[in-house]
Protein backbone atom coordinates (compact mmCIF):
# COMPACT_ATOMS: atom_id res chain seq x y z
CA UNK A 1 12.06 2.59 24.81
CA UNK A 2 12.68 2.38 20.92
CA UNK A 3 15.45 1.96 19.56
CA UNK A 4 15.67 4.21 16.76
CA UNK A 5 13.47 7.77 16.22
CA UNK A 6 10.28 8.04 15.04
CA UNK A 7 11.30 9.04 11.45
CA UNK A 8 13.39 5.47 11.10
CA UNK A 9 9.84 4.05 12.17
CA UNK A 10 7.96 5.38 9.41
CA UNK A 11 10.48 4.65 7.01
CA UNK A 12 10.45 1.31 7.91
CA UNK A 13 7.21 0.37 7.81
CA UNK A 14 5.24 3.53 5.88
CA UNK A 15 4.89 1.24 2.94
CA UNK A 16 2.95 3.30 0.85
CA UNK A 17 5.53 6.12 1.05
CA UNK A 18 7.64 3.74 0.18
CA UNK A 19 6.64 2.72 -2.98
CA UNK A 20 5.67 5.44 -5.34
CA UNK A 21 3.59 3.11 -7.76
CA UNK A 22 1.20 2.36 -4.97
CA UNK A 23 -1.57 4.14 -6.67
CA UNK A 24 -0.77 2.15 -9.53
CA UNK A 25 -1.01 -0.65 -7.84
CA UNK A 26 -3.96 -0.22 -5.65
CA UNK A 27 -6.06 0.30 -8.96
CA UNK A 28 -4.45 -2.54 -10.39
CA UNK A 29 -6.02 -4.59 -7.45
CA UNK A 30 -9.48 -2.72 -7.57
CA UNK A 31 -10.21 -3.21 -11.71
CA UNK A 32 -8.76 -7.22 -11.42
CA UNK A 33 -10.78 -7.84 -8.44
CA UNK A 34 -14.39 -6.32 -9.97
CA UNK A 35 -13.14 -8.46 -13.12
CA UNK A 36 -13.11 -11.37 -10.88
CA UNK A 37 -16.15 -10.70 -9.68
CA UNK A 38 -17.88 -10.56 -13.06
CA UNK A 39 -15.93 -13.78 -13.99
CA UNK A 40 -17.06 -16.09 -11.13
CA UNK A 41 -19.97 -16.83 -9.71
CA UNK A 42 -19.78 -15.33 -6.37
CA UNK A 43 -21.80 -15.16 -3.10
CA UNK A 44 -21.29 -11.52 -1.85
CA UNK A 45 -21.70 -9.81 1.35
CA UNK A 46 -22.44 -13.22 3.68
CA UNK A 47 -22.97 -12.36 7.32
CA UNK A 48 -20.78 -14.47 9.53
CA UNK A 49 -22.00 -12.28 12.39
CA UNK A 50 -23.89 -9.52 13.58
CA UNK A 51 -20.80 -6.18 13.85
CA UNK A 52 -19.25 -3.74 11.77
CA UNK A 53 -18.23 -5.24 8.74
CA UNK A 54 -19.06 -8.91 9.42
CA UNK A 55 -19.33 -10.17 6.06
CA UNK A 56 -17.77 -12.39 3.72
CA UNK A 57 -17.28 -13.49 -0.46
CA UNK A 58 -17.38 -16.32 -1.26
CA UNK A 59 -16.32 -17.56 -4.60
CA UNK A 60 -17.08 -21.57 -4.88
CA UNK A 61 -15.35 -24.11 -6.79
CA UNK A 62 -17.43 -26.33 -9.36
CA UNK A 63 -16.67 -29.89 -7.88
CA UNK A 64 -17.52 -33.09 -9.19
CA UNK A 65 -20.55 -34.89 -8.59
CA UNK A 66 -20.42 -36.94 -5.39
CA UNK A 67 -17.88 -34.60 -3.93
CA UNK A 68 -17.94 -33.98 -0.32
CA UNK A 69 -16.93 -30.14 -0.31
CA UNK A 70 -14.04 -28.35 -2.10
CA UNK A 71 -10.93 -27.24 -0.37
CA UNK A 72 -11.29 -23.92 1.22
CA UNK A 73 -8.90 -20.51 1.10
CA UNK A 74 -9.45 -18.30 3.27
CA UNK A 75 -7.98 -14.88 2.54
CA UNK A 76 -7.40 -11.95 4.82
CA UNK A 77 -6.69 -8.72 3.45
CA UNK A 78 -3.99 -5.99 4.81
CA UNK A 79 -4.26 -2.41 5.24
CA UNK A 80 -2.43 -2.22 8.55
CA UNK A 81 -5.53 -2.84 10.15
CA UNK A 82 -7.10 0.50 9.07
CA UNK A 83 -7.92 0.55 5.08
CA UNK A 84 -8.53 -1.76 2.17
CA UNK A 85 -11.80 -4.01 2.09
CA UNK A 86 -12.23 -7.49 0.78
CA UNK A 87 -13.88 -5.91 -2.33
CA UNK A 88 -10.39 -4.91 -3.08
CA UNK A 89 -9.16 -8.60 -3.06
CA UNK A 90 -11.53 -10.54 -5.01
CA UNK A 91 -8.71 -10.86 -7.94
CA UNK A 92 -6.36 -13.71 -5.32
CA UNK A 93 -9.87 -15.93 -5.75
CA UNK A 94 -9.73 -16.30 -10.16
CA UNK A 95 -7.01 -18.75 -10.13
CA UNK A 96 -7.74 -20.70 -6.90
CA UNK A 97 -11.39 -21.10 -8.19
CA UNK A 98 -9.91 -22.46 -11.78
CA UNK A 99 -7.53 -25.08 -9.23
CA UNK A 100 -10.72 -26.20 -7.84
CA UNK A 101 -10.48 -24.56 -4.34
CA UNK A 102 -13.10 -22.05 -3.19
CA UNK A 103 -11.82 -18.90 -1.72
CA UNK A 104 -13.51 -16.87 1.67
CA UNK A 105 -12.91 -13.12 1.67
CA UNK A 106 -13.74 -12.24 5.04
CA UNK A 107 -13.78 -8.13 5.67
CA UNK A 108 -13.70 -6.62 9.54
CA UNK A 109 -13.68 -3.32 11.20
CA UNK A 110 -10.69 -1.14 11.11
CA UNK A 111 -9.12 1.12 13.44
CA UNK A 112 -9.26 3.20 14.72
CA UNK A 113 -13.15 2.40 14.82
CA UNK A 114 -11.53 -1.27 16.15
CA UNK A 115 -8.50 -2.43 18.28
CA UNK A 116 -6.41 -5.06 17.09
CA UNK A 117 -7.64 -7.39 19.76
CA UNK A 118 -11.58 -6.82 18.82
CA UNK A 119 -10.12 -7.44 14.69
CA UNK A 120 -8.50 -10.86 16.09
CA UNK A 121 -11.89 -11.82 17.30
CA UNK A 122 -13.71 -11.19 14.77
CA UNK A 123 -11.33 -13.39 12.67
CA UNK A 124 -11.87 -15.93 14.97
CA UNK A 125 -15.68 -15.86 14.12
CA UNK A 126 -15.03 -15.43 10.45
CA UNK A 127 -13.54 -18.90 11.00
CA UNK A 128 -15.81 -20.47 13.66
CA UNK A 129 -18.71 -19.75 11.48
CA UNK A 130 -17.09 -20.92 8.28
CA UNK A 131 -16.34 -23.91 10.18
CA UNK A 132 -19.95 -24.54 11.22
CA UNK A 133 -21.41 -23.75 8.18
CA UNK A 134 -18.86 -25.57 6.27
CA UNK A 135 -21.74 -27.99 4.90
CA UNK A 136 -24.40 -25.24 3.75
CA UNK A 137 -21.70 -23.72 1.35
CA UNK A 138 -20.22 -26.27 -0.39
CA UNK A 139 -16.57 -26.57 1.54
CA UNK A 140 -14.68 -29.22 3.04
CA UNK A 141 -14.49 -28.41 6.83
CA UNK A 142 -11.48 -30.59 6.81
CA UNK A 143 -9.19 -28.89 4.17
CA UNK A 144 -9.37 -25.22 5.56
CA UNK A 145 -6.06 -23.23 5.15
CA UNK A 146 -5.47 -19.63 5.14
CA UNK A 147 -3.80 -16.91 3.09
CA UNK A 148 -3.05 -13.28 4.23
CA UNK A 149 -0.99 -10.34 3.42
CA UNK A 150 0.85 -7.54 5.77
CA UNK A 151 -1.91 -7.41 8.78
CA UNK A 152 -3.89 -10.25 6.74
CA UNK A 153 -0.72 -12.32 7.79
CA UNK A 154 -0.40 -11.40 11.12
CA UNK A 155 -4.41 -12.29 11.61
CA UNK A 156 -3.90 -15.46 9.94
CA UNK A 157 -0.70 -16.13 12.20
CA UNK A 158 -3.27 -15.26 15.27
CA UNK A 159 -5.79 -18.23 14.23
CA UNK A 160 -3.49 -20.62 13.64
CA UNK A 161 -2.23 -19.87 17.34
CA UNK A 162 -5.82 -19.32 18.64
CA UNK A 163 -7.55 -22.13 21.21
CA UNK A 164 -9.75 -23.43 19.10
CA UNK A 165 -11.44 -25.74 21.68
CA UNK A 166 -12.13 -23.20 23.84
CA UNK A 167 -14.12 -21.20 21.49
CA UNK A 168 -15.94 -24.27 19.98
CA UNK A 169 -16.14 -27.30 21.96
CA UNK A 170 -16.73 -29.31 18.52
CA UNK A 171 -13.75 -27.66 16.71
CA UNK A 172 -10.88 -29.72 16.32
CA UNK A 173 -7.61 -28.36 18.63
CA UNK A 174 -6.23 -26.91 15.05
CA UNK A 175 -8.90 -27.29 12.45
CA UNK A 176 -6.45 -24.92 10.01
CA UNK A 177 -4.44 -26.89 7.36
CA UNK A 178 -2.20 -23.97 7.85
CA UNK A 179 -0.94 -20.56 6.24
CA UNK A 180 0.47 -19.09 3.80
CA UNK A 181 1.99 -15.61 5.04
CA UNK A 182 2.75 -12.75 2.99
CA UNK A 183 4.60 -9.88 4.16
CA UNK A 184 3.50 -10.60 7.75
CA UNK A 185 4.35 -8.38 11.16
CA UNK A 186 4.53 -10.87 14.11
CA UNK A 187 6.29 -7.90 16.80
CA UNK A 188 3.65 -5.63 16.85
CA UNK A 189 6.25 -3.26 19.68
CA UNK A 190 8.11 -1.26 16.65
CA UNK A 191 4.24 -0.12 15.51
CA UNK A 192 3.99 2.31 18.53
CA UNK A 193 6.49 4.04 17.78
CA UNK A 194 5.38 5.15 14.30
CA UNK A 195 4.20 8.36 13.66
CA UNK A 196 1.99 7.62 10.75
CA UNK A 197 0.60 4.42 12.74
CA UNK A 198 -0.29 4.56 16.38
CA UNK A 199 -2.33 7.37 16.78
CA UNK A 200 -4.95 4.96 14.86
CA UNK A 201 -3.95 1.44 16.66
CA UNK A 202 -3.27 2.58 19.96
CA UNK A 203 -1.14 -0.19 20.72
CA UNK A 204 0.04 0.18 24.67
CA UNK A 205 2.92 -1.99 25.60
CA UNK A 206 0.93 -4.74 27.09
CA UNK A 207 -1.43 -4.61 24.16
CA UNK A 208 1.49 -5.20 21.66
CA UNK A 209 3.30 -7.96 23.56
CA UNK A 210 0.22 -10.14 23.76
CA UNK A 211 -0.99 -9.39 19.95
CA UNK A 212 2.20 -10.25 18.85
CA UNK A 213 2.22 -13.44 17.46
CA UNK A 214 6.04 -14.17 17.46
CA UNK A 215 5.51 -14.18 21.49
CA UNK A 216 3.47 -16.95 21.22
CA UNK A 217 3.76 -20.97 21.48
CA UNK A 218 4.12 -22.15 18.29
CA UNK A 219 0.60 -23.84 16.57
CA UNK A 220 0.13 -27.03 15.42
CA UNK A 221 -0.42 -26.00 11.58
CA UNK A 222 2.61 -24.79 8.97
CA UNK A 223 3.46 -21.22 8.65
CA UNK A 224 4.41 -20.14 5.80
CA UNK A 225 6.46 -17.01 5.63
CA UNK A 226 7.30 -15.05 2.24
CA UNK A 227 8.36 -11.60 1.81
CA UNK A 228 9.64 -9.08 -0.82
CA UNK A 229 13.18 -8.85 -1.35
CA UNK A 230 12.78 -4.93 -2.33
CA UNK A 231 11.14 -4.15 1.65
CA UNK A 232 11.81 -2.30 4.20
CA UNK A 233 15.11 -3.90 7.03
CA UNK A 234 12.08 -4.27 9.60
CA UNK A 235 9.73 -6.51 7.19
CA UNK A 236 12.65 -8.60 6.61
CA UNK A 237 13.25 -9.03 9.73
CA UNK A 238 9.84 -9.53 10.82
CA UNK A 239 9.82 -12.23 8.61
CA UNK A 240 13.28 -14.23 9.65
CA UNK A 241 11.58 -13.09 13.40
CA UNK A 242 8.57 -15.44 12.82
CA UNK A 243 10.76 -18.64 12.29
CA UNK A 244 13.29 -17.84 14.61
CA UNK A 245 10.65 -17.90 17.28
CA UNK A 246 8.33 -20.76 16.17
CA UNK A 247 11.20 -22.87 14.78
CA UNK A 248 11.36 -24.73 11.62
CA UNK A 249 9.03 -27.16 12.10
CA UNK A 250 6.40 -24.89 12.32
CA UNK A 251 7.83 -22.21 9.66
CA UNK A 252 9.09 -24.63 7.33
CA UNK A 253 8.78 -22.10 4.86
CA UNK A 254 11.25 -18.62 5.08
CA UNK A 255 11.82 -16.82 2.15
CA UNK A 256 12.19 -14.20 -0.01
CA UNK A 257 10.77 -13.50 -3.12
CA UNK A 258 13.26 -11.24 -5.56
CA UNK A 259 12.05 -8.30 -7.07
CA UNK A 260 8.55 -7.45 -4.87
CA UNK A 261 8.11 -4.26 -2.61
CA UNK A 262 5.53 -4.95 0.20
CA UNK A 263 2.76 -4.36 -1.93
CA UNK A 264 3.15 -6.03 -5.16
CA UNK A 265 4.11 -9.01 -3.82
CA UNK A 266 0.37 -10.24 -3.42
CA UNK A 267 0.40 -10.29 -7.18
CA UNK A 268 2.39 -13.49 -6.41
CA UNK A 269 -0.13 -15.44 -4.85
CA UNK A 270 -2.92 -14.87 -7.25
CA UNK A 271 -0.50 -16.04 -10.11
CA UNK A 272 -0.48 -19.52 -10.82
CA UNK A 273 2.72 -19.68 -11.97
CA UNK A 274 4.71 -18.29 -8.64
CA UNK A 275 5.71 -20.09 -5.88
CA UNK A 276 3.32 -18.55 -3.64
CA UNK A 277 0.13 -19.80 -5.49
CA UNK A 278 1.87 -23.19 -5.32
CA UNK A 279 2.65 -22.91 -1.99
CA UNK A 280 -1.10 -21.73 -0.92
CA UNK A 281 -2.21 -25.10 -3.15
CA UNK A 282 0.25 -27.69 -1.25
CA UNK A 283 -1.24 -26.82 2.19
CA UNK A 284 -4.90 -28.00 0.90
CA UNK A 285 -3.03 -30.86 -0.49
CA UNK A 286 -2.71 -30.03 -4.14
């Protein structure tokens, strides 16, 4: 049983209502990203499979002659699951492209049309066929790391815990340089108990406990954990959650970053000059 009632839910983790700016901000993201898109010379819409909204940008990096493949980002956007598209994103790849690393958007299905579980796997393609087709478009299938924000970050904390070997024999056992985690929800139990959320995720108990990430082994790959130090009691403790359970050597990042609400904070990682972009560079080795 929760805890606390269903209004303490929503207040903890109805973001949006939260943060009165958040149309401001949403547009924000939407005229950046189609500058981004008129900027750099990307490759929209590629199919890394045959479902709903199995499709992927891809913004390359110019590399030098010779070179075997650039570094590879791999962003996955939030929403809880249920909104936003990678269209909405493009504006994290500008300054990663500039750095020399190419940047994946992949987009998937959201709830309630999808569960949770059927989102996971279609992460897990997004990745598999990146992996596969690493050659074909211009990436180094050994410097592969990922980036996500809010559900993005609980995705990303999925792959790095997935088995990679038993969805590719040829994989590698972690072929993920690791992740860079904004804002991330690794318990998904509190989410079924908020009014403005479940009815769309449909979360049972069993469903929650084994899509929760911070219930899981800890990966062989570096999580790294941010969040805003203007969110919600829950998000910051989702966030100190995360290392608790995987320990420091695989969370060897735990912070938070002053002055950022749960949604501005992903202006952090598309700023070269913040910690987060810096952070998202060191685990492709830059």
């Amino acid at each position: 049983m929760p805890e606390h009632d269903p209004a303490w839910y929503d207040a903890q983790y109805h973001t949006r209502a939260a943060i009165p700016e958040h149309p401001q901000i949403l547009q924000h993201w939407t005229d950046a990203s189609k500058a981004t898109r008129g900027k750099l010379r990307g490759k929209l819409d590629l199919r890394y499979g045959d479902g709903t909204k199995e499709t992927l940008d891809l913004f390359p990096a110019a590399q030098p002659d010779g070179a075997a493949g650039a570094p590879l980002l791999v962003y996955i956007h939030g929403g809880f699951w249920r909104a936003l598209d990678k269209r909405d994103h493009s504006f994290v790849a500008e300054h990663f492209v500039a750095a020399g690393v190419s940047v994946i958007l992949p987009n998937y299905a959201l709830a309630p049309y999808a569960s949770i579980a059927q989102i996971v796997q279609q992460m897990v393609k997004a990745v598999t066929w990146i992996w596969r087709e690493a050659d074909a478009l211009g990436v180094d299938r050994q410097r592969i790391a990922l980036a996500g924000h809010s559900a993005g970050a609980h995705l990303a904390a999925m792959l790095l815990a997935c088995n990679w070997r038993a969805i590719e024999r040829r994989m590698p056992a972690q072929p993920l340089r690791g992740a860079l985690a904004l804002s991330g929800i690794y318990e998904l139990e509190p989410l079924r108990h908020a009014p403005f959320l479940a009815p769309d995720l449909k979360l049972t108990e069993e469903s929650a406990l084994q899509l929760s990430p911070a219930w899981m082994p800890a990966p062989a790959g570096p999580l790294l954990a941010l969040v805003g130090g203007e969110e919600s009691a829950e998000f910051q403790r989702q966030n100190a959650l995360i290392r608790a359970r995987w320990g420091e050597a695989a969370v060897p990042v735990c912070e938070t970053v002053p002055g950022r609400n749960h949604m501005n904070v992903l202006n952090e990682l598309a700023d070269p000059a913040s910690r987060a972009h810096r952070l998202a560079l060191g685990l492709l080795g830059l």
